[in-house]
Coordinates of C-alpha atoms in Angstrom, one line a residue:
M1 CA 24.4 -0.7 -16.1
F2 CA 22.9 2.5 -17.5
K3 CA 19.9 2.1 -15.0
V4 CA 22.4 1.4 -12.2
I5 CA 24.5 4.5 -13.0
L6 CA 21.4 6.7 -13.5
N7 CA 19.8 5.7 -10.2
G8 CA 23.2 5.9 -8.5
A9 CA 23.4 9.5 -9.5
R10 CA 20.0 10.0 -7.9
F11 CA 21.3 8.7 -4.5
D12 CA 24.5 10.7 -4.9
L13 CA 22.6 14.0 -5.5
A14 CA 20.5 13.2 -2.4
V15 CA 23.8 13.5 -0.4
I16 CA 25.7 16.1 -2.5
F17 CA 23.1 18.8 -2.4
P18 CA 22.6 19.0 1.4
V19 CA 26.4 19.1 1.7
T20 CA 26.6 21.9 -0.9
F21 CA 23.9 23.8 0.9
L22 CA 26.0 23.6 4.1
V23 CA 29.1 24.8 2.3
Y24 CA 27.0 27.7 1.0
L25 CA 25.9 28.6 4.5
C26 CA 29.5 28.6 5.6
L27 CA 30.3 31.1 2.8
I28 CA 27.5 33.6 3.5
S29 CA 27.4 33.5 7.3
R30 CA 28.3 36.7 9.2
P31 CA 30.1 37.5 11.4
R32 CA 33.3 35.8 10.1
I33 CA 33.9 33.8 13.3
I34 CA 30.6 32.0 12.8
S35 CA 31.5 31.3 9.2
K36 CA 34.8 29.8 10.2
A37 CA 33.3 27.7 12.9
L38 CA 30.7 26.3 10.4
F39 CA 33.4 25.7 7.8
W40 CA 35.7 23.7 10.1
T41 CA 32.8 21.7 11.5
L42 CA 31.7 20.9 8.0
I43 CA 35.3 19.9 7.0
F44 CA 35.5 17.6 10.1
V45 CA 32.2 15.8 9.4
H46 CA 32.8 15.6 5.6
T47 CA 36.3 14.1 6.2
I48 CA 34.7 11.4 8.4
V49 CA 32.1 10.8 5.6
L50 CA 34.8 10.4 2.9
C51 CA 36.8 8.0 5.1
G52 CA 33.6 6.0 5.3
H53 CA 33.4 5.8 1.5
F54 CA 37.1 4.7 1.3
V55 CA 36.5 2.0 3.9
D56 CA 33.3 0.9 2.2
S57 CA 35.1 0.2 -1.1
E58 CA 36.5 -2.9 0.5
L59 CA 33.9 -3.5 3.3
V60 CA 31.1 -4.0 0.9
N61 CA 32.9 -7.0 -0.5
F62 CA 33.2 -8.4 3.1
V63 CA 29.7 -7.9 4.5
G64 CA 27.8 -8.0 1.2
R65 CA 26.1 -4.6 1.9
R66 CA 26.9 -0.9 2.2
F67 CA 28.1 0.5 5.5
T68 CA 25.2 1.2 8.0
K69 CA 24.8 1.5 11.7
S70 CA 24.5 -2.2 12.0
T71 CA 27.9 -2.7 10.5
L72 CA 29.5 -1.2 13.6
Y73 CA 29.4 -4.7 15.1
L74 CA 32.5 -5.4 13.1
I75 CA 34.6 -3.0 15.2
G76 CA 37.1 -5.1 17.1
E77 CA 36.8 -8.0 14.8
G78 CA 40.3 -7.3 13.3
Q79 CA 43.3 -5.2 13.9
I80 CA 43.6 -2.1 11.7
T81 CA 47.4 -2.4 11.4
N82 CA 47.0 -5.9 9.9
L83 CA 44.2 -4.9 7.6
M84 CA 46.0 -1.9 6.1
K85 CA 48.7 -4.1 4.4
Y86 CA 45.9 -6.1 2.6
F87 CA 43.9 -3.1 1.6
W88 CA 46.8 -0.9 0.7
M89 CA 45.0 0.8 -2.2
T90 CA 42.3 2.1 0.3
T91 CA 45.1 3.2 2.7
V92 CA 46.8 5.2 -0.1
T93 CA 43.5 6.8 -1.0
F94 CA 43.2 8.3 2.5
F95 CA 46.1 10.6 1.6
S96 CA 44.0 12.3 -1.0
L97 CA 42.1 13.8 1.9
G98 CA 45.0 16.2 2.4
V99 CA 44.5 17.6 -1.1
Y100 CA 40.7 17.8 -0.5
L101 CA 41.2 19.9 2.7
F102 CA 43.7 22.2 1.0
L103 CA 41.4 23.0 -1.9
N104 CA 38.5 23.6 0.4
F105 CA 40.5 26.0 2.5
K106 CA 41.7 27.9 -0.6
I107 CA 38.1 28.3 -1.9
F108 CA 36.9 29.5 1.5
K109 CA 39.6 32.2 1.7
K110 CA 38.7 33.5 -1.8
N111 CA 35.0 34.0 -0.8
N112 CA 34.3 37.6 -1.8
N113 CA 31.1 38.0 -3.8
H114 CA 28.6 38.1 -0.9
Q115 CA 25.8 39.8 -2.8
F116 CA 25.7 37.1 -5.5
Q117 CA 25.6 34.4 -2.9
I118 CA 22.5 35.9 -1.2
K119 CA 20.7 35.8 -4.6
V120 CA 21.1 32.1 -5.0
F121 CA 19.8 31.2 -1.5
F122 CA 16.3 30.3 -2.4
P123 CA 17.0 28.5 -5.7
L124 CA 19.7 26.4 -4.0
M125 CA 17.4 25.7 -1.0
L126 CA 14.6 24.4 -3.3
L127 CA 17.0 22.3 -5.3
T128 CA 18.4 20.9 -2.0
I129 CA 15.0 19.9 -0.8
L130 CA 14.2 18.3 -4.2
F131 CA 17.3 16.3 -4.6
A132 CA 17.6 15.3 -0.9
R133 CA 14.2 13.6 -1.1
G134 CA 15.1 12.0 -4.4
G135 CA 12.6 13.7 -6.7
F136 CA 8.9 14.6 -6.8
Q137 CA 7.6 11.2 -5.7
E138 CA 5.2 10.9 -2.7
K139 CA 7.9 9.6 -0.2
P140 CA 11.6 10.3 0.0
I141 CA 13.9 7.7 -1.4
S142 CA 14.9 4.8 0.8
F143 CA 17.0 1.6 0.6
V144 CA 14.3 -0.3 -1.4
D145 CA 14.6 2.3 -4.2
A146 CA 18.1 1.1 -5.0
K147 CA 16.8 -2.3 -6.3
V148 CA 16.4 -1.2 -9.9
I149 CA 17.5 -4.5 -11.5
H150 CA 17.5 -8.1 -10.3
H151 CA 21.1 -8.6 -9.5
S152 CA 22.6 -9.6 -6.1
F153 CA 25.1 -6.8 -6.1
A154 CA 23.9 -4.0 -8.3
H155 CA 22.0 -2.1 -5.6
H156 CA 25.3 -1.5 -3.7
M157 CA 26.5 0.3 -6.8
V158 CA 23.4 2.4 -6.7
L159 CA 23.7 3.3 -3.0
N160 CA 26.4 5.3 -1.5
T161 CA 28.0 5.1 2.0
T162 CA 26.8 8.4 3.3
F163 CA 23.1 7.7 2.3
S164 CA 23.2 4.2 3.8
A165 CA 24.9 5.3 7.1
V166 CA 22.7 8.4 7.7
K167 CA 19.5 6.6 6.8
S168 CA 20.3 3.7 9.1
F169 CA 21.3 6.0 12.1
G170 CA 17.8 7.4 11.9
Q171 CA 16.3 4.0 12.6
K172 CA 15.9 2.0 15.8
P173 CA 18.8 -0.3 16.5
F174 CA 18.4 -4.0 15.5
A175 CA 20.8 -6.3 17.3
R176 CA 22.8 -9.1 15.9
L177 CA 22.2 -12.0 18.3
N178 CA 24.4 -15.0 19.1
F179 CA 23.0 -17.3 21.8
F180 CA 24.2 -20.7 20.5
D181 CA 26.6 -22.2 18.0
Q182 CA 25.1 -22.9 14.6
K183 CA 24.5 -26.6 15.1
K184 CA 22.5 -26.0 18.3
M185 CA 20.5 -23.2 16.6
I186 CA 19.5 -25.3 13.6
S187 CA 18.6 -28.3 15.8
E188 CA 16.2 -26.1 17.8
L189 CA 14.6 -24.9 14.6
N190 CA 14.1 -28.3 13.1
L191 CA 12.6 -30.3 16.0
N192 CA 12.2 -33.9 14.9
P193 CA 12.0 -33.3 11.1
V194 CA 12.0 -37.1 10.6
L195 CA 8.5 -37.2 12.1
W196 CA 7.1 -34.9 9.4
T197 CA 4.6 -36.5 7.1
Q198 CA 5.3 -35.8 3.4
N199 CA 1.9 -35.5 1.7
K200 CA 1.6 -36.3 -2.0
I201 CA 2.2 -33.1 -4.0
P202 CA -0.1 -32.5 -7.0
D203 CA 1.4 -31.3 -10.2
F204 CA 0.8 -27.6 -10.9
K205 CA 3.6 -27.2 -13.5
N206 CA 2.7 -24.5 -16.0
K207 CA -0.6 -23.8 -14.2
N208 CA -1.6 -20.2 -13.3
L209 CA -1.5 -18.7 -9.8
V210 CA -3.6 -16.0 -8.3
I211 CA -2.8 -14.9 -4.7
F212 CA -5.5 -12.8 -3.0
I213 CA -4.0 -10.7 -0.2
L214 CA -7.1 -9.7 1.8
E215 CA -6.8 -6.5 3.7
S216 CA -7.3 -6.9 7.5
F217 CA -9.1 -10.3 7.2
S218 CA -8.9 -11.6 10.8
S219 CA -10.0 -15.2 11.4
E220 CA -12.6 -14.0 13.8
Y221 CA -14.4 -12.2 11.0
I222 CA -14.9 -15.5 9.0
S223 CA -18.5 -16.7 9.4
T224 CA -21.5 -17.7 7.3
E225 CA -23.0 -14.2 8.0
N226 CA -19.9 -12.2 7.1
T227 CA -18.0 -14.2 4.5
P228 CA -20.4 -16.8 2.9
F229 CA -18.6 -16.9 -0.4
F230 CA -15.2 -17.4 1.2
L231 CA -16.6 -20.3 3.2
S232 CA -18.1 -21.8 0.1
L233 CA -14.6 -22.0 -1.4
A234 CA -13.2 -23.2 1.9
D235 CA -15.6 -26.2 1.7
K236 CA -14.1 -27.2 -1.7
G237 CA -10.5 -26.3 -1.0
S238 CA -7.9 -26.6 1.7
F239 CA -8.6 -24.2 4.6
F240 CA -6.0 -23.8 7.3
K241 CA -7.8 -22.6 10.4
K242 CA -4.7 -22.5 12.7
S243 CA -2.8 -20.0 10.6
Y244 CA -1.0 -16.8 11.5
A245 CA 0.3 -13.6 10.0
N246 CA 4.0 -12.9 10.5
G247 CA 3.5 -9.2 11.1
R248 CA 0.9 -6.5 12.1
R249 CA 1.2 -4.2 9.1
S250 CA 0.5 -4.5 5.4
V251 CA 4.0 -3.6 4.5
E252 CA 5.2 -6.6 6.7
G253 CA 2.6 -8.9 5.3
I254 CA 3.8 -8.3 1.7
A255 CA 7.3 -9.2 2.6
S256 CA 6.2 -12.4 4.4
I257 CA 3.8 -13.6 1.6
L258 CA 5.9 -12.7 -1.4
A259 CA 9.4 -13.1 -0.1
G260 CA 9.1 -15.4 3.0
V261 CA 10.6 -12.7 5.3
P262 CA 8.8 -12.5 8.7
A263 CA 8.7 -9.2 10.7
F264 CA 10.8 -9.6 13.9
M265 CA 12.0 -6.0 14.2
E266 CA 10.3 -2.7 14.6
E267 CA 11.3 -1.3 11.2
P268 CA 9.5 -3.1 8.3
F269 CA 11.9 -5.1 6.2
V270 CA 10.7 -3.2 3.1
N271 CA 11.8 0.1 4.5
S272 CA 14.9 -1.2 6.5
E273 CA 18.5 -1.1 5.6
F274 CA 18.2 -4.9 5.0
S275 CA 15.8 -4.4 2.1
T276 CA 18.7 -4.5 -0.3
N277 CA 19.7 -8.0 1.0
D278 CA 19.3 -10.9 -1.3
F279 CA 16.0 -12.6 -0.7
V280 CA 13.9 -15.1 -2.5
G281 CA 11.2 -13.2 -4.4
L282 CA 8.3 -15.3 -5.4
G283 CA 8.1 -13.4 -8.7
H284 CA 11.7 -14.3 -9.6
L285 CA 11.1 -18.0 -9.0
F286 CA 8.1 -17.9 -11.4
K287 CA 9.9 -15.9 -14.0
K288 CA 12.6 -18.5 -14.2
K289 CA 9.8 -20.8 -15.3
N290 CA 8.7 -18.3 -18.0
Y291 CA 5.7 -17.0 -16.1
H292 CA 4.1 -13.6 -16.7
T293 CA 4.2 -11.9 -13.2
S294 CA 1.9 -9.1 -12.0
F295 CA 0.8 -7.4 -8.8
F296 CA -2.5 -5.5 -8.4
H297 CA -3.3 -2.9 -5.8
G298 CA -6.1 -0.3 -6.2
A299 CA -4.3 2.4 -4.1
Q300 CA -2.2 5.2 -5.4
N301 CA 0.9 3.8 -7.1
G302 CA 3.8 4.0 -4.7
S303 CA 1.6 3.5 -1.7
M304 CA 3.8 1.9 1.1
R305 CA 6.4 1.3 -1.5
F306 CA 4.6 -1.8 -2.7
D307 CA 5.5 -1.0 -6.3
L308 CA 9.2 -1.0 -5.5
F309 CA 9.2 -4.0 -3.3
T310 CA 7.1 -6.2 -5.6
R311 CA 9.4 -5.3 -8.5
S312 CA 12.4 -6.3 -6.4
A313 CA 10.5 -9.6 -5.6
G314 CA 10.2 -10.3 -9.3
F315 CA 6.8 -9.0 -10.3
D316 CA 7.3 -7.2 -13.6
H317 CA 3.9 -5.6 -14.0
Y318 CA 2.4 -3.3 -11.3
L319 CA -1.2 -2.4 -11.9
G320 CA -2.6 0.2 -9.5
L321 CA -4.7 3.4 -9.4
S322 CA -2.7 4.9 -12.2
E323 CA -3.5 2.1 -14.6
F324 CA -7.2 1.8 -13.6
P325 CA -9.3 3.5 -16.3
D326 CA -12.2 4.9 -14.3
R327 CA -11.4 7.3 -11.5
S328 CA -15.2 7.7 -10.7
K329 CA -14.8 4.3 -8.9
H330 CA -12.5 5.8 -6.3
D331 CA -13.7 5.3 -2.7
G332 CA -12.7 8.8 -1.7
A333 CA -10.1 7.5 0.9
W334 CA -7.6 5.0 -0.4
G335 CA -8.3 3.9 -3.9
I336 CA -10.6 1.9 -6.1
W337 CA -13.6 -0.1 -4.6
D338 CA -12.8 -3.8 -4.4
E339 CA -15.7 -4.9 -6.6
D340 CA -14.6 -2.7 -9.5
F341 CA -10.9 -3.3 -9.1
L342 CA -11.2 -7.1 -8.8
N343 CA -13.5 -7.3 -11.9
W344 CA -10.9 -5.2 -13.8
S345 CA -8.1 -7.5 -12.5
C346 CA -10.0 -10.5 -13.9
E347 CA -10.3 -8.9 -17.3
Q348 CA -6.7 -7.9 -17.3
S349 CA -5.6 -11.4 -16.5
T350 CA -7.4 -12.6 -19.6
Q351 CA -4.9 -10.5 -21.6
F352 CA -1.9 -12.1 -20.0
P353 CA 0.1 -14.8 -21.7
Q354 CA -0.2 -18.1 -19.9
P355 CA 1.1 -19.3 -17.5
F356 CA 0.9 -16.3 -15.3
A357 CA 1.4 -15.6 -11.6
S358 CA -0.5 -12.7 -10.0
A359 CA -1.0 -11.2 -6.6
I360 CA -4.1 -9.1 -6.0
F361 CA -4.2 -6.9 -2.8
T362 CA -7.7 -5.9 -1.8
L363 CA -8.3 -2.5 -0.3
T364 CA -11.8 -1.6 0.9
S365 CA -11.6 -3.4 4.3
H366 CA -9.2 -0.7 5.5
H367 CA -10.1 2.1 7.8
P368 CA -12.4 4.1 7.4
F369 CA -14.2 0.9 6.1
N370 CA -16.4 2.7 3.6
I371 CA -18.5 0.7 1.1
P372 CA -20.4 1.9 -2.0
E373 CA -23.7 3.6 -1.1
H374 CA -25.9 1.4 -3.3
L375 CA -24.8 -1.7 -1.2
N376 CA -25.4 -0.2 2.3
L377 CA -28.9 -1.7 2.6
N378 CA -27.8 -5.1 1.4
L379 CA -24.8 -5.4 3.6
A380 CA -25.9 -4.9 7.2
P381 CA -23.4 -3.4 9.7
G382 CA -21.8 -5.9 12.1
A383 CA -20.4 -5.9 15.6
A384 CA -17.6 -3.5 14.5
P385 CA -17.3 -0.9 11.7
I386 CA -15.0 -3.2 9.7
I387 CA -17.5 -6.0 9.4
Q388 CA -19.6 -4.3 6.8
S389 CA -16.5 -3.8 4.6
I390 CA -15.5 -7.4 5.2
K391 CA -18.9 -8.4 3.9
Y392 CA -18.4 -6.1 0.9
T393 CA -14.9 -7.6 0.0
D394 CA -16.5 -11.1 0.2
F395 CA -19.1 -9.9 -2.2
A396 CA -16.4 -8.5 -4.5
L397 CA -14.6 -11.9 -4.4
K398 CA -17.8 -13.5 -5.5
K399 CA -18.1 -11.1 -8.4
Y400 CA -14.5 -11.8 -9.4
F401 CA -15.1 -15.5 -9.6
E402 CA -18.2 -15.0 -11.6
C403 CA -16.0 -13.2 -14.1
A404 CA -13.1 -15.8 -13.8
K405 CA -15.4 -18.8 -14.4
S406 CA -16.1 -17.6 -17.9
K407 CA -12.4 -17.4 -18.8
K408 CA -10.4 -20.1 -20.4
W409 CA -7.6 -19.9 -17.7
F410 CA -9.9 -20.5 -14.8
N411 CA -9.7 -24.3 -14.5
D412 CA -5.9 -24.1 -14.9
T413 CA -5.4 -21.8 -12.0
L414 CA -4.6 -22.2 -8.3
F415 CA -6.2 -19.5 -6.1
I416 CA -4.7 -18.7 -2.6
F417 CA -6.4 -16.4 -0.1
V418 CA -4.4 -15.0 2.8
A419 CA -4.8 -11.9 4.9
D420 CA -2.0 -9.3 5.1
H421 CA -2.7 -8.9 8.9
T422 CA -5.5 -8.9 11.3
G423 CA -8.0 -6.1 11.7
P424 CA -9.5 -4.5 14.9
S425 CA -10.3 -7.2 17.4
L426 CA -14.0 -7.8 18.3
D427 CA -12.9 -8.9 21.8
L428 CA -11.7 -6.2 24.1
N429 CA -9.8 -8.8 26.1
A430 CA -8.2 -10.5 23.0
S431 CA -5.0 -12.4 23.6
F432 CA -1.7 -11.5 22.0
K433 CA -1.7 -14.5 19.6
S434 CA -5.3 -13.7 18.5
K435 CA -4.0 -10.5 17.0
F436 CA -2.1 -12.6 14.4
E437 CA -4.8 -15.2 13.6
I438 CA -5.7 -15.0 9.9
P439 CA -7.2 -17.4 7.3
I440 CA -5.1 -19.2 4.7
L441 CA -7.0 -21.0 1.9
F442 CA -5.9 -22.9 -1.2
Y443 CA -8.6 -23.5 -3.9
S444 CA -8.2 -25.2 -7.2
P445 CA -11.3 -25.7 -9.5
A446 CA -9.9 -28.8 -11.2
I447 CA -6.9 -30.3 -9.3
K448 CA -7.3 -32.1 -5.9
L449 CA -5.1 -30.7 -3.2
N450 CA -3.6 -33.1 -0.5
F451 CA -2.9 -30.9 2.4
S452 CA -3.3 -31.8 6.1
T453 CA -5.2 -28.7 7.1
N454 CA -5.2 -29.4 10.8
Q455 CA -1.5 -28.3 11.1
Y456 CA -0.3 -24.8 12.1
A457 CA 0.4 -22.5 9.1
Q458 CA 1.9 -19.0 8.6
Q459 CA 2.4 -16.6 5.8
I460 CA 6.1 -17.4 5.2
D461 CA 5.1 -21.1 4.6
L462 CA 3.5 -20.0 1.3
L463 CA 6.8 -19.6 -0.5
P464 CA 8.2 -23.2 0.2
T465 CA 4.7 -24.6 -0.5
L466 CA 4.5 -23.0 -3.9
N467 CA 8.0 -24.1 -4.6
D468 CA 6.7 -27.7 -4.1
L469 CA 3.5 -27.2 -6.0
F470 CA 5.0 -25.6 -9.1
D471 CA 8.4 -27.2 -9.0
L472 CA 10.1 -23.8 -8.9
G473 CA 13.6 -25.2 -8.3
L474 CA 14.4 -23.4 -5.0
L475 CA 17.0 -25.6 -3.3
N476 CA 17.8 -23.5 -0.2
T477 CA 15.7 -23.4 2.9
N478 CA 14.5 -20.7 5.3
H479 CA 14.5 -22.7 8.5
L480 CA 11.8 -20.4 10.0
S481 CA 9.3 -21.7 7.4
R482 CA 8.2 -25.1 6.0
S483 CA 6.1 -26.4 3.1
L484 CA 2.6 -27.1 4.1
F485 CA 2.9 -30.5 2.4
K486 CA 5.3 -31.5 5.2
S487 CA 2.8 -31.8 8.0
G488 CA 3.8 -32.3 11.6
K489 CA 4.6 -30.3 14.7
K490 CA 5.5 -26.7 14.2
T491 CA 6.6 -23.6 16.1
I492 CA 5.5 -20.1 15.0
A493 CA 7.0 -16.9 16.4
L494 CA 4.8 -13.9 16.8
Y495 CA 6.3 -10.4 17.3
A496 CA 5.1 -6.9 18.0
D497 CA 6.3 -3.9 20.0
D498 CA 9.4 -5.6 21.3
Y499 CA 7.5 -8.6 22.5
F500 CA 7.7 -12.2 21.3
E501 CA 5.4 -15.1 21.8
L502 CA 5.5 -18.7 20.5
V503 CA 2.5 -20.7 19.3
G504 CA 2.4 -24.2 18.0
D505 CA 2.3 -27.8 19.1
T506 CA 6.0 -28.3 20.0
D507 CA 8.0 -27.6 23.2
L508 CA 7.7 -23.8 23.2
S509 CA 10.9 -23.3 25.1
D510 CA 13.0 -20.2 25.7
D511 CA 15.9 -21.9 23.7
K512 CA 13.6 -22.3 20.7
L513 CA 12.7 -18.6 20.8
K514 CA 16.4 -17.6 21.1
S515 CA 17.2 -19.8 18.1
I516 CA 14.5 -18.2 16.0
R517 CA 15.7 -14.7 17.0
Q518 CA 19.3 -15.6 16.4
Y519 CA 18.6 -17.2 13.0
Y520 CA 16.6 -14.2 11.9
S521 CA 19.1 -11.5 13.0
Q522 CA 22.1 -13.3 11.6
G523 CA 20.3 -14.0 8.4
L524 CA 19.7 -10.2 8.0
F525 CA 23.2 -9.1 9.1
D526 CA 25.0 -11.8 7.1
N527 CA 22.7 -11.5 4.1
R528 CA 21.8 -15.2 4.4
L529 CA 18.3 -15.9 5.4
Y530 CA 18.2 -19.1 3.3
Y531 CA 20.5 -22.0 4.1
P532 CA 21.4 -25.1 2.1
Q533 CA 18.8 -27.9 2.6
N534 CA 21.3 -30.1 4.5
G535 CA 21.5 -27.5 7.3
G536 CA 23.5 -24.4 8.2
N537 CA 26.9 -25.6 6.9

């Protein structure tokens, strides 16, 4: 509760100080007519804002989130006169606005010390900038910063209505869709589930997990020349060649891989107003089984809010540039070279209590695609600038496994390799779907995997698959994804720049796409992306 109150004050100050600065401008403005105009404009806007807070005191219980622009769809859903008798306490609170307006008017009339007010201009302006952005961190605070503890409702105590509303109005609208009734929608999403083949699931209870999230690893880069080590593991493991990313950006890939949330809107889920929704974080599922959870990324801590999102997904330990001991290994652009960071990650894992679940996000195969100078002669450039850095990351993975094989935890670990998104295409005439084609690979040194790897796969399938493998106890189902042990026909939706395309081996009909879009939009708006296993009832 202390963390909630403390962080709530941070969000409150982000609103209070800009308003205070506007009040101050009203007091010092000359001539007086301009001052009065500013004052009454501020009072009008501030009154609306306070009304929003009063309404939200009950609305948050209804929609499960703070008021945002997307909440406006509720207008017309009920009659205000009927609602007032049920929410009488909120109605009574509105009368306090009269007292508020009276006090503001009295203070405004007593404004005399003009010289003193001029002196505090610059200190107040600096404090306003500081508090409005939420502190000295690299990026201003956003919705995801409100998830300070793992509780389905606490972040609404941290946020305030003004912040949520203003932040959401600065974003592109995301519509709540309703093409079909729920029964029709679910039936379109689950085409012939009785025809799925349930493969035997090996027992990975209390085994370790390491997920390698490979920066910009397109399927088209995978070859004996570019990624020989990756392919050596693919020969021993389960390699899904018909697999797809659920977004085009790293911040979208993280949400898809670690929380099963695809990217079907322009604003990344991590930065959107919906980031405070309840979602199934992979880290939380493993923590319930007493796993040590960690996330590694060699970039600056706070980069793309990965630290905040992975914490909200249940990964307790974030190890990034700040924790890495040797800054001489910095690549000069983004962070620590993959070889050095992966080797350090291997050594850090040895210090973790078992069982542990870790995600390691590589870095070097990101523009500008630099690699260490001493390897330039050994790793020849390819058809595009990124290829040399892909070769380097493959080399870094090999070095990691040389380290891991000497550790006691190696044989008791499942390794998963998945790209965050695709990189620059080597084909100038590449199709839309090829811009989402990524590798997904499962590798276990000691336990045989029983996947049907000729099926279609996607990033959001990892969460239900791991739920099966590790018996994590997740009972609800995201009907956009499916465990890879349930092989059969599948539809995958791809989205970028307001355009959708379906891939798979089912009937890729318009109704199916509408059902996917409806399920996703209503899941976000209703804070219910996961449904009971028996359907959407």
